[in-house]
């Protein structure tokens, strides 16, 4: 796995204002939403998925297993339920 930076992208259909919100209105810029072919989650040390705003390990789902990227972070959601991920390392 090449890490989370290859698995997420800020959507191109965001207005300028919304794009800027995800980049500058938080403690750190968002790395974006999972690209369609990827499943990304924030997991606790025991392996359960965390909720929006909770800090844990950023993991990618591959070959029926969750793989940590080596980054810690959290996600926020927009009004349509899309997950926007943040790295806090």
PDB file of N, CA and C in Angstrom:
ATOM      1  N   UNK A   1       0.832  -1.180   0.000  1.00  0.00           N
ATOM      2  CA  UNK A   1       0.000   0.000   0.000  1.00  0.00           C
ATOM      3  C   UNK A   1       0.876   1.243   0.000  1.00  0.00           C
ATOM      4  N   UNK A   2       0.533   2.185  -0.832  1.00  0.00           N
ATOM      5  CA  UNK A   2       1.336   3.399  -0.943  1.00  0.00           C
ATOM      6  C   UNK A   2       0.876   4.504  -0.014  1.00  0.00           C
ATOM      7  N   UNK A   3      -0.076   4.224   0.854  1.00  0.00           N
ATOM      8  CA  UNK A   3      -0.494   5.203   1.833  1.00  0.00           C
ATOM      9  C   UNK A   3      -1.735   5.958   1.442  1.00  0.00           C
ATOM     10  N   UNK A   4      -2.225   6.688   2.387  1.00  0.00           N
ATOM     11  CA  UNK A   4      -3.501   7.377   2.251  1.00  0.00           C
ATOM     12  C   UNK A   4      -3.474   8.448   1.175  1.00  0.00           C
ATOM     13  N   UNK A   5      -2.359   9.060   0.915  1.00  0.00           N
ATOM     14  CA  UNK A   5      -2.308  10.150  -0.053  1.00  0.00           C
ATOM     15  C   UNK A   5      -2.647   9.699  -1.467  1.00  0.00           C
ATOM     16  N   UNK A   6      -2.578   8.407  -1.727  1.00  0.00           N
ATOM     17  CA  UNK A   6      -2.953   7.868  -3.037  1.00  0.00           C
ATOM     18  C   UNK A   6      -4.385   7.358  -3.047  1.00  0.00           C
ATOM     19  N   UNK A   7      -5.069   7.437  -1.937  1.00  0.00           N
ATOM     20  CA  UNK A   7      -6.404   6.855  -1.811  1.00  0.00           C
ATOM     21  C   UNK A   7      -7.500   7.895  -1.677  1.00  0.00           C
ATOM     22  N   UNK A   8      -7.126   9.165  -1.519  1.00  0.00           N
ATOM     23  CA  UNK A   8      -8.118  10.210  -1.308  1.00  0.00           C
ATOM     24  C   UNK A   8      -7.851  11.391  -2.230  1.00  0.00           C
ATOM     25  N   UNK A   9      -8.898  12.208  -2.406  1.00  0.00           N
ATOM     26  CA  UNK A   9      -8.798  13.383  -3.264  1.00  0.00           C
ATOM     27  C   UNK A   9      -9.935  14.322  -2.905  1.00  0.00           C
ATOM     28  N   UNK A  10      -9.676  15.624  -2.903  1.00  0.00           N
ATOM     29  CA  UNK A  10     -10.780  16.565  -2.722  1.00  0.00           C
ATOM     30  C   UNK A  10     -11.650  16.517  -3.968  1.00  0.00           C
ATOM     31  N   UNK A  11     -12.956  16.357  -3.827  1.00  0.00           N
ATOM     32  CA  UNK A  11     -13.840  16.279  -4.996  1.00  0.00           C
ATOM     33  C   UNK A  11     -13.727  17.524  -5.874  1.00  0.00           C
ATOM     34  N   UNK A  12     -13.786  17.331  -7.187  1.00  0.00           N
ATOM     35  CA  UNK A  12     -13.643  18.461  -8.107  1.00  0.00           C
ATOM     36  C   UNK A  12     -14.930  19.257  -8.256  1.00  0.00           C
ATOM     37  N   UNK A  13     -16.036  18.729  -7.779  1.00  0.00           N
ATOM     38  CA  UNK A  13     -17.316  19.421  -7.928  1.00  0.00           C
ATOM     39  C   UNK A  13     -17.649  20.337  -6.746  1.00  0.00           C
ATOM     40  N   UNK A  14     -16.656  20.666  -5.926  1.00  0.00           N
ATOM     41  CA  UNK A  14     -16.883  21.563  -4.800  1.00  0.00           C
ATOM     42  C   UNK A  14     -16.829  23.016  -5.266  1.00  0.00           C
ATOM     43  N   UNK A  15     -17.669  23.839  -4.693  1.00  0.00           N
ATOM     44  CA  UNK A  15     -17.552  25.271  -4.958  1.00  0.00           C
ATOM     45  C   UNK A  15     -16.244  25.760  -4.343  1.00  0.00           C
ATOM     46  N   UNK A  16     -15.778  26.926  -4.770  1.00  0.00           N
ATOM     47  CA  UNK A  16     -14.553  27.504  -4.223  1.00  0.00           C
ATOM     48  C   UNK A  16     -14.656  27.657  -2.708  1.00  0.00           C
ATOM     49  N   UNK A  17     -15.800  28.134  -2.231  1.00  0.00           N
ATOM     50  CA  UNK A  17     -15.982  28.358  -0.807  1.00  0.00           C
ATOM     51  C   UNK A  17     -15.915  27.049  -0.020  1.00  0.00           C
ATOM     52  N   UNK A  18     -16.563  26.011  -0.529  1.00  0.00           N
ATOM     53  CA  UNK A  18     -16.550  24.707   0.156  1.00  0.00           C
ATOM     54  C   UNK A  18     -15.153  24.101   0.099  1.00  0.00           C
ATOM     55  N   UNK A  19     -14.493  24.211  -1.039  1.00  0.00           N
ATOM     56  CA  UNK A  19     -13.119  23.722  -1.182  1.00  0.00           C
ATOM     57  C   UNK A  19     -12.221  24.380  -0.136  1.00  0.00           C
ATOM     58  N   UNK A  20     -12.315  25.697  -0.016  1.00  0.00           N
ATOM     59  CA  UNK A  20     -11.515  26.425   0.960  1.00  0.00           C
ATOM     60  C   UNK A  20     -11.865  26.026   2.394  1.00  0.00           C
ATOM     61  N   UNK A  21     -13.158  25.757   2.644  1.00  0.00           N
ATOM     62  CA  UNK A  21     -13.577  25.310   3.981  1.00  0.00           C
ATOM     63  C   UNK A  21     -12.802  24.068   4.408  1.00  0.00           C
ATOM     64  N   UNK A  22     -12.715  23.070   3.524  1.00  0.00           N
ATOM     65  CA  UNK A  22     -12.035  21.825   3.883  1.00  0.00           C
ATOM     66  C   UNK A  22     -10.521  21.997   3.963  1.00  0.00           C
ATOM     67  N   UNK A  23      -9.990  23.041   3.329  1.00  0.00           N
ATOM     68  CA  UNK A  23      -8.545  23.258   3.371  1.00  0.00           C
ATOM     69  C   UNK A  23      -8.092  24.184   4.494  1.00  0.00           C
ATOM     70  N   UNK A  24      -8.895  25.190   4.864  1.00  0.00           N
ATOM     71  CA  UNK A  24      -8.376  26.174   5.821  1.00  0.00           C
ATOM     72  C   UNK A  24      -9.205  26.365   7.086  1.00  0.00           C
ATOM     73  N   UNK A  25     -10.410  25.846   7.148  1.00  0.00           N
ATOM     74  CA  UNK A  25     -11.260  26.077   8.315  1.00  0.00           C
ATOM     75  C   UNK A  25     -11.097  25.023   9.409  1.00  0.00           C
ATOM     76  N   UNK A  26     -10.074  24.218   9.316  1.00  0.00           N
ATOM     77  CA  UNK A  26      -9.810  23.163  10.300  1.00  0.00           C
ATOM     78  C   UNK A  26      -8.372  23.295  10.786  1.00  0.00           C
ATOM     79  N   UNK A  27      -7.996  22.523  11.783  1.00  0.00           N
ATOM     80  CA  UNK A  27      -6.633  22.594  12.311  1.00  0.00           C
ATOM     81  C   UNK A  27      -5.577  22.203  11.285  1.00  0.00           C
ATOM     82  N   UNK A  28      -5.956  21.365  10.340  1.00  0.00           N
ATOM     83  CA  UNK A  28      -5.057  20.896   9.294  1.00  0.00           C
ATOM     84  C   UNK A  28      -5.870  20.757   8.006  1.00  0.00           C
ATOM     85  N   UNK A  29      -5.261  20.910   6.829  1.00  0.00           N
ATOM     86  CA  UNK A  29      -6.028  20.755   5.587  1.00  0.00           C
ATOM     87  C   UNK A  29      -6.525  19.322   5.406  1.00  0.00           C
ATOM     88  N   UNK A  30      -7.706  19.174   4.833  1.00  0.00           N
ATOM     89  CA  UNK A  30      -8.218  17.843   4.536  1.00  0.00           C
ATOM     90  C   UNK A  30      -7.424  17.227   3.389  1.00  0.00           C
ATOM     91  N   UNK A  31      -7.207  15.928   3.474  1.00  0.00           N
ATOM     92  CA  UNK A  31      -6.596  15.206   2.355  1.00  0.00           C
ATOM     93  C   UNK A  31      -7.670  14.707   1.399  1.00  0.00           C
ATOM     94  N   UNK A  32      -8.939  14.968   1.702  1.00  0.00           N
ATOM     95  CA  UNK A  32     -10.028  14.663   0.789  1.00  0.00           C
ATOM     96  C   UNK A  32     -10.852  13.451   1.177  1.00  0.00           C
ATOM     97  N   UNK A  33     -11.632  13.009   0.191  1.00  0.00           N
ATOM     98  CA  UNK A  33     -12.537  11.865   0.328  1.00  0.00           C
ATOM     99  C   UNK A  33     -11.909  10.646  -0.337  1.00  0.00           C
ATOM    100  N   UNK A  34     -12.299   9.450   0.075  1.00  0.00           N
ATOM    101  CA  UNK A  34     -11.780   8.267  -0.604  1.00  0.00           C
ATOM    102  C   UNK A  34     -12.144   8.276  -2.090  1.00  0.00           C
ATOM    103  N   UNK A  35     -11.189   7.923  -2.933  1.00  0.00           N
ATOM    104  CA  UNK A  35     -11.451   7.726  -4.348  1.00  0.00           C
ATOM    105  C   UNK A  35     -12.373   6.518  -4.463  1.00  0.00           C
ATOM    106  N   UNK A  36     -13.265   6.523  -5.447  1.00  0.00           N
ATOM    107  CA  UNK A  36     -14.320   5.510  -5.554  1.00  0.00           C
ATOM    108  C   UNK A  36     -13.868   4.071  -5.308  1.00  0.00           C
ATOM    109  N   UNK A  37     -12.722   3.683  -5.794  1.00  0.00           N
ATOM    110  CA  UNK A  37     -12.285   2.289  -5.672  1.00  0.00           C
ATOM    111  C   UNK A  37     -11.710   1.962  -4.295  1.00  0.00           C
ATOM    112  N   UNK A  38     -11.579   2.951  -3.420  1.00  0.00           N
ATOM    113  CA  UNK A  38     -10.941   2.737  -2.122  1.00  0.00           C
ATOM    114  C   UNK A  38     -11.933   2.818  -0.982  1.00  0.00           C
ATOM    115  N   UNK A  39     -11.672   2.020   0.030  1.00  0.00           N
ATOM    116  CA  UNK A  39     -12.423   2.092   1.274  1.00  0.00           C
ATOM    117  C   UNK A  39     -11.440   2.514   2.357  1.00  0.00           C
ATOM    118  N   UNK A  40     -11.741   3.630   3.003  1.00  0.00           N
ATOM    119  CA  UNK A  40     -10.867   4.197   4.031  1.00  0.00           C
ATOM    120  C   UNK A  40     -11.677   4.352   5.307  1.00  0.00           C
ATOM    121  N   UNK A  41     -11.055   4.079   6.445  1.00  0.00           N
ATOM    122  CA  UNK A  41     -11.739   4.229   7.732  1.00  0.00           C
ATOM    123  C   UNK A  41     -10.742   4.655   8.793  1.00  0.00           C
ATOM    124  N   UNK A  42     -11.279   5.205   9.863  1.00  0.00           N
ATOM    125  CA  UNK A  42     -10.488   5.505  11.055  1.00  0.00           C
ATOM    126  C   UNK A  42     -10.809   4.403  12.063  1.00  0.00           C
ATOM    127  N   UNK A  43      -9.773   3.673  12.479  1.00  0.00           N
ATOM    128  CA  UNK A  43      -9.976   2.544  13.380  1.00  0.00           C
ATOM    129  C   UNK A  43      -9.320   2.778  14.732  1.00  0.00           C
ATOM    130  N   UNK A  44      -9.966   2.270  15.769  1.00  0.00           N
ATOM    131  CA  UNK A  44      -9.419   2.267  17.124  1.00  0.00           C
ATOM    132  C   UNK A  44      -8.383   1.142  17.223  1.00  0.00           C
ATOM    133  N   UNK A  45      -7.564   1.153  18.266  1.00  0.00           N
ATOM    134  CA  UNK A  45      -6.573   0.083  18.435  1.00  0.00           C
ATOM    135  C   UNK A  45      -7.177  -1.326  18.435  1.00  0.00           C
ATOM    136  N   UNK A  46      -8.427  -1.467  18.894  1.00  0.00           N
ATOM    137  CA  UNK A  46      -9.055  -2.795  18.900  1.00  0.00           C
ATOM    138  C   UNK A  46      -9.701  -3.150  17.560  1.00  0.00           C
ATOM    139  N   UNK A  47      -9.607  -2.264  16.565  1.00  0.00           N
ATOM    140  CA  UNK A  47     -10.091  -2.569  15.227  1.00  0.00           C
ATOM    141  C   UNK A  47     -11.485  -2.076  14.885  1.00  0.00           C
ATOM    142  N   UNK A  48     -12.203  -1.465  15.829  1.00  0.00           N
ATOM    143  CA  UNK A  48     -13.548  -0.994  15.490  1.00  0.00           C
ATOM    144  C   UNK A  48     -13.479   0.404  14.863  1.00  0.00           C
ATOM    145  N   UNK A  49     -14.440   0.670  13.979  1.00  0.00           N
ATOM    146  CA  UNK A  49     -14.492   1.961  13.291  1.00  0.00           C
ATOM    147  C   UNK A  49     -14.916   3.060  14.244  1.00  0.00           C
ATOM    148  N   UNK A  50     -14.241   4.199  14.123  1.00  0.00           N
ATOM    149  CA  UNK A  50     -14.554   5.349  14.953  1.00  0.00           C
ATOM    150  C   UNK A  50     -15.509   6.290  14.225  1.00  0.00           C
ATOM    151  N   UNK A  51     -16.146   7.157  14.978  1.00  0.00           N
ATOM    152  CA  UNK A  51     -17.101   8.122  14.435  1.00  0.00           C
ATOM    153  C   UNK A  51     -16.388   9.397  13.995  1.00  0.00           C
ATOM    154  N   UNK A  52     -17.115  10.246  13.297  1.00  0.00           N
ATOM    155  CA  UNK A  52     -16.590  11.534  12.849  1.00  0.00           C
ATOM    156  C   UNK A  52     -15.986  12.292  14.025  1.00  0.00           C
ATOM    157  N   UNK A  53     -14.796  12.845  13.809  1.00  0.00           N
ATOM    158  CA  UNK A  53     -14.125  13.635  14.829  1.00  0.00           C
ATOM    159  C   UNK A  53     -13.281  12.849  15.807  1.00  0.00           C
ATOM    160  N   UNK A  54     -13.432  11.528  15.845  1.00  0.00           N
ATOM    161  CA  UNK A  54     -12.635  10.700  16.762  1.00  0.00           C
ATOM    162  C   UNK A  54     -11.305  10.351  16.094  1.00  0.00           C
ATOM    163  N   UNK A  55     -10.226  10.458  16.859  1.00  0.00           N
ATOM    164  CA  UNK A  55      -8.886  10.238  16.326  1.00  0.00           C
ATOM    165  C   UNK A  55      -8.489   8.774  16.464  1.00  0.00           C
ATOM    166  N   UNK A  56      -7.946   8.230  15.377  1.00  0.00           N
ATOM    167  CA  UNK A  56      -7.474   6.847  15.370  1.00  0.00           C
ATOM    168  C   UNK A  56      -6.532   6.626  14.209  1.00  0.00           C
ATOM    169  N   UNK A  57      -6.317   5.358  13.879  1.00  0.00           N
ATOM    170  CA  UNK A  57      -5.438   4.991  12.771  1.00  0.00           C
ATOM    171  C   UNK A  57      -6.203   5.060  11.452  1.00  0.00           C
ATOM    172  N   UNK A  58      -5.620   5.749  10.451  1.00  0.00           N
ATOM    173  CA  UNK A  58      -6.214   5.770   9.114  1.00  0.00           C
ATOM    174  C   UNK A  58      -5.852   4.452   8.449  1.00  0.00           C
ATOM    175  N   UNK A  59      -6.866   3.729   7.978  1.00  0.00           N
ATOM    176  CA  UNK A  59      -6.653   2.399   7.414  1.00  0.00           C
ATOM    177  C   UNK A  59      -7.317   2.275   6.049  1.00  0.00           C
ATOM    178  N   UNK A  60      -6.699   1.474   5.185  1.00  0.00           N
ATOM    179  CA  UNK A  60      -7.243   1.140   3.872  1.00  0.00           C
ATOM    180  C   UNK A  60      -7.697  -0.306   3.878  1.00  0.00           C
ATOM    181  N   UNK A  61      -8.818  -0.565   3.232  1.00  0.00           N
ATOM    182  CA  UNK A  61      -9.334  -1.932   3.118  1.00  0.00           C
ATOM    183  C   UNK A  61      -8.792  -2.532   1.826  1.00  0.00           C
ATOM    184  N   UNK A  62      -8.104  -3.674   1.948  1.00  0.00           N
ATOM    185  CA  UNK A  62      -7.492  -4.333   0.793  1.00  0.00           C
ATOM    186  C   UNK A  62      -7.440  -5.827   1.072  1.00  0.00           C
ATOM    187  N   UNK A  63      -7.878  -6.631   0.092  1.00  0.00           N
ATOM    188  CA  UNK A  63      -7.861  -8.096   0.240  1.00  0.00           C
ATOM    189  C   UNK A  63      -8.571  -8.545   1.513  1.00  0.00           C
ATOM    190  N   UNK A  64      -9.751  -7.980   1.759  1.00  0.00           N
ATOM    191  CA  UNK A  64     -10.593  -8.335   2.897  1.00  0.00           C
ATOM    192  C   UNK A  64      -9.966  -8.066   4.258  1.00  0.00           C
ATOM    193  N   UNK A  65      -8.984  -7.167   4.312  1.00  0.00           N
ATOM    194  CA  UNK A  65      -8.358  -6.807   5.581  1.00  0.00           C
ATOM    195  C   UNK A  65      -8.166  -5.294   5.633  1.00  0.00           C
ATOM    196  N   UNK A  66      -8.141  -4.760   6.857  1.00  0.00           N
ATOM    197  CA  UNK A  66      -7.805  -3.354   7.063  1.00  0.00           C
ATOM    198  C   UNK A  66      -6.309  -3.254   7.264  1.00  0.00           C
ATOM    199  N   UNK A  67      -5.676  -2.302   6.574  1.00  0.00           N
ATOM    200  CA  UNK A  67      -4.238  -2.088   6.665  1.00  0.00           C
ATOM    201  C   UNK A  67      -3.971  -0.654   7.129  1.00  0.00           C
ATOM    202  N   UNK A  68      -3.262  -0.473   8.238  1.00  0.00           N
ATOM    203  CA  UNK A  68      -2.941   0.885   8.680  1.00  0.00           C
ATOM    204  C   UNK A  68      -1.971   1.551   7.711  1.00  0.00           C
ATOM    205  N   UNK A  69      -2.166   2.846   7.491  1.00  0.00           N
ATOM    206  CA  UNK A  69      -1.283   3.603   6.600  1.00  0.00           C
ATOM    207  C   UNK A  69      -0.060   4.129   7.329  1.00  0.00           C
ATOM    208  N   UNK A  70      -0.089   4.071   8.666  1.00  0.00           N
ATOM    209  CA  UNK A  70       0.984   4.658   9.453  1.00  0.00           C
ATOM    210  C   UNK A  70       0.661   6.079   9.886  1.00  0.00           C
ATOM    211  N   UNK A  71      -0.497   6.575   9.462  1.00  0.00           N
ATOM    212  CA  UNK A  71      -0.941   7.917   9.834  1.00  0.00           C
ATOM    213  C   UNK A  71      -2.085   7.832  10.827  1.00  0.00           C
ATOM    214  N   UNK A  72      -2.154   8.838  11.687  1.00  0.00           N
ATOM    215  CA  UNK A  72      -3.302   8.969  12.589  1.00  0.00           C
ATOM    216  C   UNK A  72      -4.113  10.145  12.104  1.00  0.00           C
ATOM    217  N   UNK A  73      -5.407  10.077  12.320  1.00  0.00           N
ATOM    218  CA  UNK A  73      -6.253  11.164  11.877  1.00  0.00           C
ATOM    219  C   UNK A  73      -7.696  10.963  12.260  1.00  0.00           C
ATOM    220  N   UNK A  74      -8.548  11.713  11.580  1.00  0.00           N
ATOM    221  CA  UNK A  74      -9.986  11.673  11.833  1.00  0.00           C
ATOM    222  C   UNK A  74     -10.686  12.073  10.542  1.00  0.00           C
ATOM    223  N   UNK A  75     -12.002  12.001  10.541  1.00  0.00           N
ATOM    224  CA  UNK A  75     -12.753  12.493   9.393  1.00  0.00           C
ATOM    225  C   UNK A  75     -13.892  13.390   9.862  1.00  0.00           C
ATOM    226  N   UNK A  76     -14.278  14.272   8.970  1.00  0.00           N
ATOM    227  CA  UNK A  76     -15.463  15.094   9.144  1.00  0.00           C
ATOM    228  C   UNK A  76     -16.412  14.761   8.015  1.00  0.00           C
ATOM    229  N   UNK A  77     -17.668  15.113   8.149  1.00  0.00           N
ATOM    230  CA  UNK A  77     -18.647  14.808   7.103  1.00  0.00           C
ATOM    231  C   UNK A  77     -19.293  16.087   6.596  1.00  0.00           C
ATOM    232  N   UNK A  78     -19.609  16.079   5.297  1.00  0.00           N
ATOM    233  CA  UNK A  78     -20.376  17.194   4.754  1.00  0.00           C
ATOM    234  C   UNK A  78     -21.859  16.863   4.851  1.00  0.00           C
ATOM    235  N   UNK A  79     -22.698  17.756   4.351  1.00  0.00           N
ATOM    236  CA  UNK A  79     -24.149  17.570   4.484  1.00  0.00           C
ATOM    237  C   UNK A  79     -24.681  16.377   3.709  1.00  0.00           C
ATOM    238  N   UNK A  80     -23.907  15.879   2.736  1.00  0.00           N
ATOM    239  CA  UNK A  80     -24.356  14.702   1.986  1.00  0.00           C
ATOM    240  C   UNK A  80     -23.789  13.400   2.556  1.00  0.00           C
ATOM    241  N   UNK A  81     -23.014  13.495   3.645  1.00  0.00           N
ATOM    242  CA  UNK A  81     -22.476  12.301   4.287  1.00  0.00           C
ATOM    243  C   UNK A  81     -21.111  11.859   3.789  1.00  0.00           C
ATOM    244  N   UNK A  82     -20.500  12.629   2.864  1.00  0.00           N
ATOM    245  CA  UNK A  82     -19.151  12.281   2.397  1.00  0.00           C
ATOM    246  C   UNK A  82     -18.157  12.483   3.527  1.00  0.00           C
ATOM    247  N   UNK A  83     -17.209  11.563   3.633  1.00  0.00           N
ATOM    248  CA  UNK A  83     -16.167  11.636   4.649  1.00  0.00           C
ATOM    249  C   UNK A  83     -14.960  12.378   4.079  1.00  0.00           C
ATOM    250  N   UNK A  84     -14.533  13.439   4.769  1.00  0.00           N
ATOM    251  CA  UNK A  84     -13.327  14.178   4.435  1.00  0.00           C
ATOM    252  C   UNK A  84     -12.291  13.868   5.506  1.00  0.00           C
ATOM    253  N   UNK A  85     -11.172  13.289   5.096  1.00  0.00           N
ATOM    254  CA  UNK A  85     -10.158  12.810   6.052  1.00  0.00           C
ATOM    255  C   UNK A  85      -9.094  13.860   6.329  1.00  0.00           C
ATOM    256  N   UNK A  86      -8.549  13.797   7.546  1.00  0.00           N
ATOM    257  CA  UNK A  86      -7.494  14.698   8.009  1.00  0.00           C
ATOM    258  C   UNK A  86      -6.398  13.876   8.668  1.00  0.00           C
ATOM    259  N   UNK A  87      -5.146  14.203   8.377  1.00  0.00           N
ATOM    260  CA  UNK A  87      -3.995  13.571   9.037  1.00  0.00           C
ATOM    261  C   UNK A  87      -3.535  14.499  10.158  1.00  0.00           C
ATOM    262  N   UNK A  88      -3.227  13.941  11.309  1.00  0.00           N
ATOM    263  CA  UNK A  88      -2.805  14.775  12.441  1.00  0.00           C
ATOM    264  C   UNK A  88      -1.379  14.512  12.892  1.00  0.00           C
ATOM    265  N   UNK A  89      -0.640  13.685  12.174  1.00  0.00           N
ATOM    266  CA  UNK A  89       0.725  13.352  12.610  1.00  0.00           C
ATOM    267  C   UNK A  89       1.485  14.585  12.875  1.00  0.00           C
TER     268      UNK A  89
END
